[in-house]
Every structure is written in C-alpha cells, then in structure tokens.
Amino acid sequence: MLPLALLARTRRYAISRDTALSLLALLFLLRCVLDPMSVGYYHVPLLVSLLALESLHRRGPPLLTIVSSAVLWVLVVHVPWGLEPGKVAAIYLAWALPLGAYLTAKVYAPSVINGLGKWLSTSLPSSVTTTRSSMRTPNAPGT
C-alpha cells in the first residue's frame, strides 16, 4: 500500500481532497480484496471513504456507495459463503474490479475520468430550430 501512496505523491505537487479520498478508498478496497477471509465489516472504511468522496461533488444520492453497500449486503446476508465460494467470488470480483479500476484511474489518470465523463454526456447543443423566438406570440392571434 505504501508504494501506491508514494506514487500518487510523486505524480503531483499537491494532492487534492478528491485525490486523497480516492486513494484512501482504493487502499481500503485493496485491503479487502487481498484478504482471503474478508468479513463484511472490513468494508466499512471503504464505504465511508466512498461516501465522503461522493459527497464532495455530487448533489444527488451517492450512487457508488449505495451500489457498493447493496452488493456487500447481498454477499454477506443472502449468499452462503462456505457453500458457494465460486458464486461469491464471481459477484465480489464483478463489483470490486471495476470499482478498483475507476478509483485507480481517478488517482493516477484523472484526465481519463474527466474525458470519460464528457464523452458519456448526453446533453447535446440546442439546434437553431429549437431555440425560442424573442418575439412574443399574442394570446389571441388576429385580435
């Protein structure tokens, strides 16, 4: 974990709060993924750091934290760990690997994340035909 923190420090002169929280969440995720006997409560620091990260910039609900909590809740409460280890590993890795890739890109390549957000944007520029006229239309034409 120390090399990842040092690598983040050498890439930037000053680490922003966003980068620091992303790195913290990444380190907590790595701690959970690399521990073969990961228990549900081991993920609490990860969820708290994700919540803090999302609360810095999002105005709506913290979707990443909600999805992560839901996946972990299903794994801990509804899937028997000892009886179905393959199913548990598949669900866990299907959640953890994309989250880890996102957090890694957010820490070490933030321009990729910013560019991805612009690329995924669905808002299109308004065309000339959809702009509103500055002339006022009368309520009762012809009168």
CSV table of C-alpha atoms in Angstrom, one decimal:
chain,number,residue,atom,x,y,z
A,1,MET,CA,0.0,0.0,0.0
A,2,LEU,CA,2.9,2.3,0.7
A,3,PRO,CA,4.2,2.3,-2.9
A,4,LEU,CA,0.8,3.3,-4.2
A,5,ALA,CA,0.7,6.3,-1.8
A,6,LEU,CA,4.2,7.3,-2.7
A,7,LEU,CA,3.5,7.0,-6.4
A,8,ALA,CA,0.5,9.3,-6.0
A,9,ARG,CA,2.6,11.8,-4.1
A,10,THR,CA,5.4,11.9,-6.8
A,11,ARG,CA,2.9,12.5,-9.6
A,12,ARG,CA,1.5,15.7,-8.2
A,13,TYR,CA,2.9,18.5,-6.2
A,14,ALA,CA,-0.2,18.9,-4.0
A,15,ILE,CA,-2.7,16.2,-3.6
A,16,SER,CA,-6.3,17.4,-3.7
A,17,ARG,CA,-9.0,16.2,-1.3
A,18,ASP,CA,-10.6,14.4,-4.2
A,19,THR,CA,-7.4,12.5,-5.0
A,20,ALA,CA,-6.7,11.8,-1.3
A,21,LEU,CA,-10.1,10.3,-0.7
A,22,SER,CA,-9.9,8.3,-4.0
A,23,LEU,CA,-6.5,6.9,-2.9
A,24,LEU,CA,-7.9,6.1,0.6
A,25,ALA,CA,-10.9,4.3,-0.9
A,26,LEU,CA,-8.5,2.4,-3.3
A,27,LEU,CA,-6.3,1.3,-0.4
A,28,PHE,CA,-9.3,0.1,1.6
A,29,LEU,CA,-10.6,-1.8,-1.4
A,30,LEU,CA,-7.2,-3.4,-1.9
A,31,ARG,CA,-7.1,-4.4,1.8
A,32,CYS,CA,-10.4,-6.1,1.4
A,33,VAL,CA,-9.8,-7.8,-2.0
A,34,LEU,CA,-6.3,-9.1,-1.0
A,35,ASP,CA,-7.6,-10.6,2.3
A,36,PRO,CA,-9.0,-14.1,1.5
A,37,MET,CA,-11.1,-14.1,4.7
A,38,SER,CA,-12.7,-10.7,4.2
A,39,VAL,CA,-15.5,-10.2,6.6
A,40,GLY,CA,-18.4,-7.8,6.0
A,41,TYR,CA,-17.4,-5.2,8.5
A,42,TYR,CA,-13.9,-4.9,6.9
A,43,HIS,CA,-15.6,-2.9,4.1
A,44,VAL,CA,-17.0,-0.2,6.4
A,45,PRO,CA,-13.9,2.1,6.0
A,46,LEU,CA,-14.2,1.7,2.2
A,47,LEU,CA,-17.9,2.6,2.2
A,48,VAL,CA,-17.2,5.7,4.5
A,49,SER,CA,-14.4,6.9,2.2
A,50,LEU,CA,-16.6,6.4,-0.9
A,51,LEU,CA,-19.4,8.3,0.8
A,52,ALA,CA,-17.0,11.2,1.6
A,53,LEU,CA,-15.7,11.2,-1.9
A,54,GLU,CA,-19.1,11.3,-3.5
A,55,SER,CA,-20.4,13.9,-1.1
A,56,LEU,CA,-17.7,16.3,-2.3
A,57,HIS,CA,-19.1,16.7,-5.8
A,58,ARG,CA,-22.5,15.1,-6.2
A,59,ARG,CA,-25.7,16.8,-5.3
A,60,GLY,CA,-27.9,13.7,-5.7
A,61,PRO,CA,-27.7,10.4,-3.8
A,62,PRO,CA,-24.2,8.7,-3.5
A,63,LEU,CA,-24.9,6.0,-6.1
A,64,LEU,CA,-21.5,4.4,-5.9
A,65,THR,CA,-21.8,4.0,-2.2
A,66,ILE,CA,-25.4,2.7,-2.4
A,67,VAL,CA,-24.5,0.1,-5.1
A,68,SER,CA,-21.4,-1.0,-3.1
A,69,SER,CA,-23.4,-1.3,0.1
A,70,ALA,CA,-26.1,-3.3,-1.8
A,71,VAL,CA,-23.6,-5.7,-3.3
A,72,LEU,CA,-21.9,-6.3,0.0
A,73,TRP,CA,-25.2,-6.7,1.8
A,74,VAL,CA,-26.3,-9.4,-0.7
A,75,LEU,CA,-22.9,-11.2,-0.3
A,76,VAL,CA,-23.0,-11.1,3.5
A,77,VAL,CA,-26.6,-11.8,4.2
A,78,HIS,CA,-28.0,-13.8,1.3
A,79,VAL,CA,-25.2,-15.9,-0.2
A,80,PRO,CA,-23.8,-18.8,1.9
A,81,TRP,CA,-20.0,-18.2,1.7
A,82,GLY,CA,-19.0,-21.7,2.6
A,83,LEU,CA,-21.4,-23.5,0.3
A,84,GLU,CA,-21.0,-21.4,-2.9
A,85,PRO,CA,-17.4,-19.9,-2.9
A,86,GLY,CA,-17.4,-19.6,-6.8
A,87,LYS,CA,-20.6,-17.6,-6.8
A,88,VAL,CA,-19.4,-15.3,-4.0
A,89,ALA,CA,-16.0,-14.8,-5.8
A,90,ALA,CA,-17.7,-14.0,-9.1
A,91,ILE,CA,-20.1,-11.5,-7.6
A,92,TYR,CA,-17.4,-9.9,-5.5
A,93,LEU,CA,-14.9,-9.6,-8.4
A,94,ALA,CA,-17.6,-8.3,-10.7
A,95,TRP,CA,-18.1,-5.4,-8.3
A,96,ALA,CA,-14.5,-4.9,-6.9
A,97,LEU,CA,-12.5,-4.9,-10.2
A,98,PRO,CA,-14.5,-2.1,-11.9
A,99,LEU,CA,-14.5,-0.1,-8.7
A,100,GLY,CA,-10.8,-0.6,-8.3
A,101,ALA,CA,-10.2,0.4,-12.0
A,102,TYR,CA,-12.3,3.5,-11.5
A,103,LEU,CA,-10.5,4.5,-8.3
A,104,THR,CA,-7.1,3.8,-9.8
A,105,ALA,CA,-7.9,6.0,-12.8
A,106,LYS,CA,-9.3,8.7,-10.6
A,107,VAL,CA,-6.0,8.8,-8.6
A,108,TYR,CA,-3.4,8.2,-11.3
A,109,ALA,CA,-5.1,9.4,-14.5
A,110,PRO,CA,-7.8,11.9,-13.6
A,111,SER,CA,-7.8,13.3,-17.1
A,112,VAL,CA,-9.1,9.9,-18.3
A,113,ILE,CA,-12.1,10.1,-15.9
A,114,ASN,CA,-12.8,13.7,-16.8
A,115,GLY,CA,-12.7,12.8,-20.5
A,116,LEU,CA,-14.9,9.8,-20.0
A,117,GLY,CA,-17.5,12.0,-18.2
A,118,LYS,CA,-17.5,14.4,-21.2
A,119,TRP,CA,-17.8,11.5,-23.6
A,120,LEU,CA,-20.7,10.0,-21.8
A,121,SER,CA,-22.6,13.3,-21.5
A,122,THR,CA,-26.0,13.1,-23.1
A,123,SER,CA,-26.7,16.8,-23.4
A,124,LEU,CA,-26.5,17.9,-27.0
A,125,PRO,CA,-26.2,21.5,-28.1
A,126,SER,CA,-29.5,23.0,-28.9
A,127,SER,CA,-30.2,23.5,-32.6
A,128,VAL,CA,-31.2,26.7,-34.3
A,129,THR,CA,-34.7,25.3,-34.9
A,130,THR,CA,-35.4,24.5,-31.2
A,131,THR,CA,-34.4,27.9,-29.9
A,132,ARG,CA,-37.2,30.1,-28.8
A,133,SER,CA,-38.0,33.2,-30.7
A,134,SER,CA,-37.6,36.5,-28.9
A,135,MET,CA,-40.9,37.8,-30.3
A,136,ARG,CA,-43.9,37.3,-28.2
A,137,THR,CA,-46.8,35.4,-29.6
A,138,PRO,CA,-50.1,37.0,-28.9
A,139,ASN,CA,-52.6,35.1,-26.9
A,140,ALA,CA,-55.4,35.6,-29.4
A,141,PRO,CA,-54.0,35.9,-32.9
A,142,GLY,CA,-55.8,38.3,-35.2
A,143,THR,CA,-57.3,40.5,-32.5
